[in-house]
PDB file of C-alpha atoms in Angstrom:
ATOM      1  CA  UNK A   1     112.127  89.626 129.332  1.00 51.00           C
ATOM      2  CA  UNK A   2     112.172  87.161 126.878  1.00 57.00           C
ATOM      3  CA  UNK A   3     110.601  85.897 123.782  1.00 63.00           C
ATOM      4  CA  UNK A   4     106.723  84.503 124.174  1.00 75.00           C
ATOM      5  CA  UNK A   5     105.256  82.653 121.832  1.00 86.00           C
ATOM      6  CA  UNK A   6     103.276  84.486 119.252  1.00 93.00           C
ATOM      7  CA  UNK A   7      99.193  84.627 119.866  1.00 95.00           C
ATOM      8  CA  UNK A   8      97.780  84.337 116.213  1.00 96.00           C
ATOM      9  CA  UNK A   9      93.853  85.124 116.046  1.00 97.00           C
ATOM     10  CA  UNK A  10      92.292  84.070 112.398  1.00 97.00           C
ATOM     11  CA  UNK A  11      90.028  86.848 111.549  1.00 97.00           C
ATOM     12  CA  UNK A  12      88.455  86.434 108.341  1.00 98.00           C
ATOM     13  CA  UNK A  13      88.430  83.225 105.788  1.00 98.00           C
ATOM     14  CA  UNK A  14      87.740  83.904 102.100  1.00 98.00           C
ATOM     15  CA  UNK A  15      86.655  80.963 100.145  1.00 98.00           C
ATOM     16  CA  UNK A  16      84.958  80.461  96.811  1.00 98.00           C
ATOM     17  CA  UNK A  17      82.656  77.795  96.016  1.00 98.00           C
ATOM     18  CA  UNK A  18      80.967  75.967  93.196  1.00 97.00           C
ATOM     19  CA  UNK A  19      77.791  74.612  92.533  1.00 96.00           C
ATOM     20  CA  UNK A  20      78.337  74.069  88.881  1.00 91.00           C
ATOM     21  CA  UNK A  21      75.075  75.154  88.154  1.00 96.00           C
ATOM     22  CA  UNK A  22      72.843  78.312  87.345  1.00 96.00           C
ATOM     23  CA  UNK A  23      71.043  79.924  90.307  1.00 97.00           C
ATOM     24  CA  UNK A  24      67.857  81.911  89.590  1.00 97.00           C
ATOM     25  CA  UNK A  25      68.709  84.885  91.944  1.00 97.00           C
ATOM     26  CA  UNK A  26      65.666  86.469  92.102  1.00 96.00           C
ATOM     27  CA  UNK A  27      63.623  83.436  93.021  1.00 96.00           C
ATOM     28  CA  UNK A  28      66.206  83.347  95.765  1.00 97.00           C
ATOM     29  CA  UNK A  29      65.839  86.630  97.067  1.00 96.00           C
ATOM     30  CA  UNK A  30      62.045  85.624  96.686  1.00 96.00           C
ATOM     31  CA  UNK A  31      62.200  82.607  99.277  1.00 96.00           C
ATOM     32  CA  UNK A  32      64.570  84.622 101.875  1.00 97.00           C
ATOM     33  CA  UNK A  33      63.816  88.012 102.178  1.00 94.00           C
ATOM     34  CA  UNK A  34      66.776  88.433 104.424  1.00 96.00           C
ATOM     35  CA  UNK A  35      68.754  87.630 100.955  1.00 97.00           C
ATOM     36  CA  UNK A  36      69.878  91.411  99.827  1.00 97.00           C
ATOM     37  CA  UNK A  37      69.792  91.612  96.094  1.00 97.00           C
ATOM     38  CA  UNK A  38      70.191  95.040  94.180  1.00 96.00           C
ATOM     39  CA  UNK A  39      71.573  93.673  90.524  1.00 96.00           C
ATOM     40  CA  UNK A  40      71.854  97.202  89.516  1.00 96.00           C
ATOM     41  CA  UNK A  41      74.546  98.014  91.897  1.00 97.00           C
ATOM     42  CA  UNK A  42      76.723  94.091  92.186  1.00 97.00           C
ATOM     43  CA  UNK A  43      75.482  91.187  90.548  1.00 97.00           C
ATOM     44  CA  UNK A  44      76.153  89.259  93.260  1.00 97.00           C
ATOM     45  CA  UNK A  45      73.234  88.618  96.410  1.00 98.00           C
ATOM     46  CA  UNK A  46      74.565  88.587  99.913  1.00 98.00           C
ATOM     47  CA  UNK A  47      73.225  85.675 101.913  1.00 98.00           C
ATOM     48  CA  UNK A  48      73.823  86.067 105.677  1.00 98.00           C
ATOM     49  CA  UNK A  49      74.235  83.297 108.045  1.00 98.00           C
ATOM     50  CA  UNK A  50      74.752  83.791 111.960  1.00 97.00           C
ATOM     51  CA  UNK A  51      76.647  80.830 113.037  1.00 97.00           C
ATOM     52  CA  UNK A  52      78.912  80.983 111.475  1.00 97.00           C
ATOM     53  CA  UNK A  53      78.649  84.432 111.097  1.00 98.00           C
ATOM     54  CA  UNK A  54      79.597  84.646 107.626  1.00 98.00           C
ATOM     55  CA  UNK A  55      78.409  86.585 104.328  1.00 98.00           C
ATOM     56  CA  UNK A  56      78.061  84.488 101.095  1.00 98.00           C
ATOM     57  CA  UNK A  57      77.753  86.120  98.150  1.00 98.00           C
ATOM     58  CA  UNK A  58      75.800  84.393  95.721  1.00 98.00           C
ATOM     59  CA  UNK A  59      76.226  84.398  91.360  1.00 98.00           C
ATOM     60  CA  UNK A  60      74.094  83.803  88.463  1.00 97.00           C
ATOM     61  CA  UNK A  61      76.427  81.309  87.562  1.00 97.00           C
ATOM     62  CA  UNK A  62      76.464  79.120  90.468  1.00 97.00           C
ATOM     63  CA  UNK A  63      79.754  80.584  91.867  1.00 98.00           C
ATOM     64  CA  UNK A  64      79.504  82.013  95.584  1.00 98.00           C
ATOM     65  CA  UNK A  65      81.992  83.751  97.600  1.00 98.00           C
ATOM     66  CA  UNK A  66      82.115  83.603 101.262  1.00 98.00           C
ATOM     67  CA  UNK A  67      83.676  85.787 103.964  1.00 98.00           C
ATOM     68  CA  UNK A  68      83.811  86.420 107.290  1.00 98.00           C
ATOM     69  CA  UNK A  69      84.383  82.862 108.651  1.00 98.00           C
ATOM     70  CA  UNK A  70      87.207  82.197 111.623  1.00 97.00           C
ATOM     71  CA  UNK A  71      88.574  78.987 110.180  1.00 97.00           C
ATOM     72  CA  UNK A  72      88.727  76.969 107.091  1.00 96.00           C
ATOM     73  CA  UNK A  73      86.414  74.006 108.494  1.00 96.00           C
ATOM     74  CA  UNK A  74      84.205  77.252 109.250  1.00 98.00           C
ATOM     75  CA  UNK A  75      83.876  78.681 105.826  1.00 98.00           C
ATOM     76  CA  UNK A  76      83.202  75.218 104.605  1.00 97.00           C
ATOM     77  CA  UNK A  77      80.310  74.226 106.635  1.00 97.00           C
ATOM     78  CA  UNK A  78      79.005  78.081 106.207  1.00 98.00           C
ATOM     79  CA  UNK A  79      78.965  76.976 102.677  1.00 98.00           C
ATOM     80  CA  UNK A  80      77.086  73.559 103.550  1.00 97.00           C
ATOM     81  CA  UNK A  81      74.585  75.356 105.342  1.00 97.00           C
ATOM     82  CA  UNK A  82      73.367  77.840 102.471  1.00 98.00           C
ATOM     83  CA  UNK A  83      73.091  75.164  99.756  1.00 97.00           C
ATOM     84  CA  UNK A  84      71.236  73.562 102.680  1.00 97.00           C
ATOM     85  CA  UNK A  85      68.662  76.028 103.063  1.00 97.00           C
ATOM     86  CA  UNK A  86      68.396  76.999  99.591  1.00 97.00           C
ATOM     87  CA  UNK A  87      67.714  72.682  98.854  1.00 97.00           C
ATOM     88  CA  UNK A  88      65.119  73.259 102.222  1.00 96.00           C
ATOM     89  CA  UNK A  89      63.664  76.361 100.044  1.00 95.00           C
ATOM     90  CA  UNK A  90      63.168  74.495  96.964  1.00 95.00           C
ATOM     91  CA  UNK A  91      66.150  75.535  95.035  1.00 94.00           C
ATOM     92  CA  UNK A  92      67.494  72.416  92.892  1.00 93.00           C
ATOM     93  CA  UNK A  93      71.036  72.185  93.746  1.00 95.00           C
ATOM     94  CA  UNK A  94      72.035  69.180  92.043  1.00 94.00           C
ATOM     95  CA  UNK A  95      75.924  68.893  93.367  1.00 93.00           C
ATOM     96  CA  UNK A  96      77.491  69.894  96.470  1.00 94.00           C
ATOM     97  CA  UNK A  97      79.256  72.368  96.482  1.00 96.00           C
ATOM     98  CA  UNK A  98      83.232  72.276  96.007  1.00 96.00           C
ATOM     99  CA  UNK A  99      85.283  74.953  98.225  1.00 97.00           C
ATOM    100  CA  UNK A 100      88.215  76.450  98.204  1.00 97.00           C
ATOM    101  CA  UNK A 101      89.896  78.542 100.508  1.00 97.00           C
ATOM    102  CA  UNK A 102      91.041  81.778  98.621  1.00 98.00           C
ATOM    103  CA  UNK A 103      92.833  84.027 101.625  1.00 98.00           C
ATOM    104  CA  UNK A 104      93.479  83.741 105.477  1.00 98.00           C
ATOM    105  CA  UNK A 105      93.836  86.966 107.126  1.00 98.00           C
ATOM    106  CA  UNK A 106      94.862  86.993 110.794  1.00 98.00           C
ATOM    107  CA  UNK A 107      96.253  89.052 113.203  1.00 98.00           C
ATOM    108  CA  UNK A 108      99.046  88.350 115.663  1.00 98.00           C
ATOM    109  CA  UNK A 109     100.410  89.184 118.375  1.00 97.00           C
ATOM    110  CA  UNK A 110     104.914  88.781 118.947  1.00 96.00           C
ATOM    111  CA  UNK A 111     104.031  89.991 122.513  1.00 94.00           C
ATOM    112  CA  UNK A 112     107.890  92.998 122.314  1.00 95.00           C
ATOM    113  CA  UNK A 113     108.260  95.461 120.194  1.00 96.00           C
ATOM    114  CA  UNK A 114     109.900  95.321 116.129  1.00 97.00           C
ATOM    115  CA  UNK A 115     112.757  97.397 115.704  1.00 95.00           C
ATOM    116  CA  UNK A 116     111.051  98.918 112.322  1.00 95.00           C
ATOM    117  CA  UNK A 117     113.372 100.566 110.562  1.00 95.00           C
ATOM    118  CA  UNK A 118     116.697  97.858 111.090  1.00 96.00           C
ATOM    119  CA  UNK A 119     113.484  95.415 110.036  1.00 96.00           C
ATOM    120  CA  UNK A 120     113.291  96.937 106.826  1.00 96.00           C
ATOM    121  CA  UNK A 121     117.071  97.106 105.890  1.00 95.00           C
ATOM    122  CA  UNK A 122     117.467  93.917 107.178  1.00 95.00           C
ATOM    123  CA  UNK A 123     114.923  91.494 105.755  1.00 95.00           C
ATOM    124  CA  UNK A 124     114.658  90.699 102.067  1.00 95.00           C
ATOM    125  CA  UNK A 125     111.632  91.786 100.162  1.00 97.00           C
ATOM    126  CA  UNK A 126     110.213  94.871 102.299  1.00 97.00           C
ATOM    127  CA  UNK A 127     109.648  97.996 102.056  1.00 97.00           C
ATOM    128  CA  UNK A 128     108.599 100.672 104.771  1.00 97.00           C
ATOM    129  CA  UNK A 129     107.837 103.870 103.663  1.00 96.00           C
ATOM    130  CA  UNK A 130     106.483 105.664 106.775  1.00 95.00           C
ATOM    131  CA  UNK A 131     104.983 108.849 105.685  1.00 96.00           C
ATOM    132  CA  UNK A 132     102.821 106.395 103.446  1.00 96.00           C
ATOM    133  CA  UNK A 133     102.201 103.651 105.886  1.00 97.00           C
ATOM    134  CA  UNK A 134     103.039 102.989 109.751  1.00 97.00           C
ATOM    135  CA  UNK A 135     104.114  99.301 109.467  1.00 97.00           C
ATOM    136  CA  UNK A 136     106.712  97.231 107.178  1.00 98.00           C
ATOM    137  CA  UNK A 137     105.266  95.164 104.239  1.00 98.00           C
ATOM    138  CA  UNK A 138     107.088  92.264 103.868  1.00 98.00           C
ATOM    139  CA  UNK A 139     106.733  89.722 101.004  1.00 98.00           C
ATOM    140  CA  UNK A 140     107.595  86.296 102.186  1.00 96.00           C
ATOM    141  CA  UNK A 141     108.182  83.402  99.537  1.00 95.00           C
ATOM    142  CA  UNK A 142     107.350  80.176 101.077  1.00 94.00           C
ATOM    143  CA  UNK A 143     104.763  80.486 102.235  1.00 95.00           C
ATOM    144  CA  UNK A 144     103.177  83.293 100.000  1.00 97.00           C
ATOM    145  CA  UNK A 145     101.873  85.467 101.824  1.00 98.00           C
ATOM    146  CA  UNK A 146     102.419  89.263 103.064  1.00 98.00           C
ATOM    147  CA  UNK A 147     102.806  90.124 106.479  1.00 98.00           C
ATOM    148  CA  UNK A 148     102.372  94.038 108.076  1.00 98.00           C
ATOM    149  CA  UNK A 149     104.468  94.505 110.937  1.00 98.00           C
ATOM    150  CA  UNK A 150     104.005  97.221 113.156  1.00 98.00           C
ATOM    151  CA  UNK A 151     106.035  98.538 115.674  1.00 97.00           C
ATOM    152  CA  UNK A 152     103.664  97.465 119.158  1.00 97.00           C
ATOM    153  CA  UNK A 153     104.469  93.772 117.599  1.00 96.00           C
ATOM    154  CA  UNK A 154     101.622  93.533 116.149  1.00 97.00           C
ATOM    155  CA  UNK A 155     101.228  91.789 112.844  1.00 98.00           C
ATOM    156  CA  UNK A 156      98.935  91.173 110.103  1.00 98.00           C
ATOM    157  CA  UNK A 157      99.553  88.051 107.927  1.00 98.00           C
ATOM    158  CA  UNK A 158      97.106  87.946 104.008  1.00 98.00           C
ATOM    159  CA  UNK A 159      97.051  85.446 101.818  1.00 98.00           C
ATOM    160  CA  UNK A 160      97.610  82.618 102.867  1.00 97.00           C
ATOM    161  CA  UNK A 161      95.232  79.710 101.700  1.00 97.00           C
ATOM    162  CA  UNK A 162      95.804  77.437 104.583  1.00 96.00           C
ATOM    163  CA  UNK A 163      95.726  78.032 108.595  1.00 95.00           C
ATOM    164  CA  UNK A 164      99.120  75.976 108.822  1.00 96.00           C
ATOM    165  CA  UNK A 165     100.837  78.416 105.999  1.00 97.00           C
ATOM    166  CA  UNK A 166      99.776  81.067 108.769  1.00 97.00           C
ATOM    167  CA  UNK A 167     101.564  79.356 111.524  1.00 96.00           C
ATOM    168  CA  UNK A 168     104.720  78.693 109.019  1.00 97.00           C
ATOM    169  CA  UNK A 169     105.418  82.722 108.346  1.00 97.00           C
ATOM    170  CA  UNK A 170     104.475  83.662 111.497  1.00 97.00           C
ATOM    171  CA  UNK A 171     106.996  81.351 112.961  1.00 95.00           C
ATOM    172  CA  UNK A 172     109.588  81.829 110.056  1.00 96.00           C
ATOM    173  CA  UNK A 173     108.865  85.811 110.147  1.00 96.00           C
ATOM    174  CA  UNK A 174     109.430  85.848 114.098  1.00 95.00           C
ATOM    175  CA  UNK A 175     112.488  83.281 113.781  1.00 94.00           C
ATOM    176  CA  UNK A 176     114.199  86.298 111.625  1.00 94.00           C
ATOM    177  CA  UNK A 177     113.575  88.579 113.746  1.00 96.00           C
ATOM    178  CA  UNK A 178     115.061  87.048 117.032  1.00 94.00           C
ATOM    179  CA  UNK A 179     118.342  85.865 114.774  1.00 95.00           C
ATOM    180  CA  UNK A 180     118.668  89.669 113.819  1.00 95.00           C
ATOM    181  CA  UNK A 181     118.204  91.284 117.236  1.00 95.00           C
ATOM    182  CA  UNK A 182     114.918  93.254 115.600  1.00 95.00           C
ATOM    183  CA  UNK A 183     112.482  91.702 118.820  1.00 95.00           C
ATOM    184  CA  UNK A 184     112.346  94.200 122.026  1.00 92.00           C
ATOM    185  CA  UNK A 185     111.279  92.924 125.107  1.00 89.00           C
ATOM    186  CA  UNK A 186     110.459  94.953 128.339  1.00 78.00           C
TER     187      UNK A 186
END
């Protein structure tokens, strides 16, 4: 068999926000009692949404921090739609607030098997250590990010801060590995 196409599945979006503002947190948790706020244990309160389902954590200081979305566009409008009900709620939220994506996590699928320990020796910044960890770490440059490969195939590509720098390793990881004879197909 040969190559297929690699099936990448976004599975979380981390981006920060700014309202450049204070929020009064407890008046928040006040107006949503869904809202879970414990200052004691995180300063932060966790407001929930469920479509997107996402978590955003929400800061004294106006910063927020959302997770859990399955796109960039995603995690933006999850964003929207708090400062949306918080404005519905009563909360003055004078600005808009200004996103940015922080980390892309997905998980994909090379659809063979990796050769793991010629893929360590043979691409540049990785390390395998198996008694440690099952897959190879690799550190790729441009784009940053890190990508876990495992021996099923299966990878998981962090940090990258846009869905196309996703697409770029993936593609650039999986070119390497085809030049170097490290792909086996059944």
């Amino acid at each position: 068999m040969t190559a297929t196409k690699p099936v990448v599945e976004i599975v979380n979006v981390v981006a920060s926000a700014t309202i450049d503002q204070k929020l009064d947190l407890i008046q928040i948790q006040k107006k949503f009692p869904d809202v879970e706020y414990n200052p004691e244990q995180f300063p932060g309160a966790v407001f929930r949404i469920k479509n997107p389902k996402t978590a955003t954590l929400l800061f004294c200081t106006g910063k927020m921090v959302c997770t859990g979305a399955k796109s960039e566009e995603l995690a933006i409008k999850a964003v929207g739609i708090v400062v949306q009900k918080l404005r519905k709620e009563g909360i003055k939220i004078k600005k808009d607030a200004i996103v940015t994506v922080q980390n892309i996590v997905s998980s994909i699928n090379l659809g063979g098997r990796i050769h793991l320990e010629q893929a360590a020796r043979t691409l540049p910044r990785s390390m395998y250590e198996p008694e440690q960890f099952p897959g190879v770490i690799h550190r790729m440059v441009d784009p940053k990010t890190v990508i876990l490969l495992f021996a099923s195939g299966k990878l998981v590509c962090t940090g990258a801060k846009t869905e196309s720098d996703v697409y770029r390793s993936v593609h650039n990881l999986h070119n390497m590995l085809e030049e170097k004879g490290l792909m086996l197909y059944d």
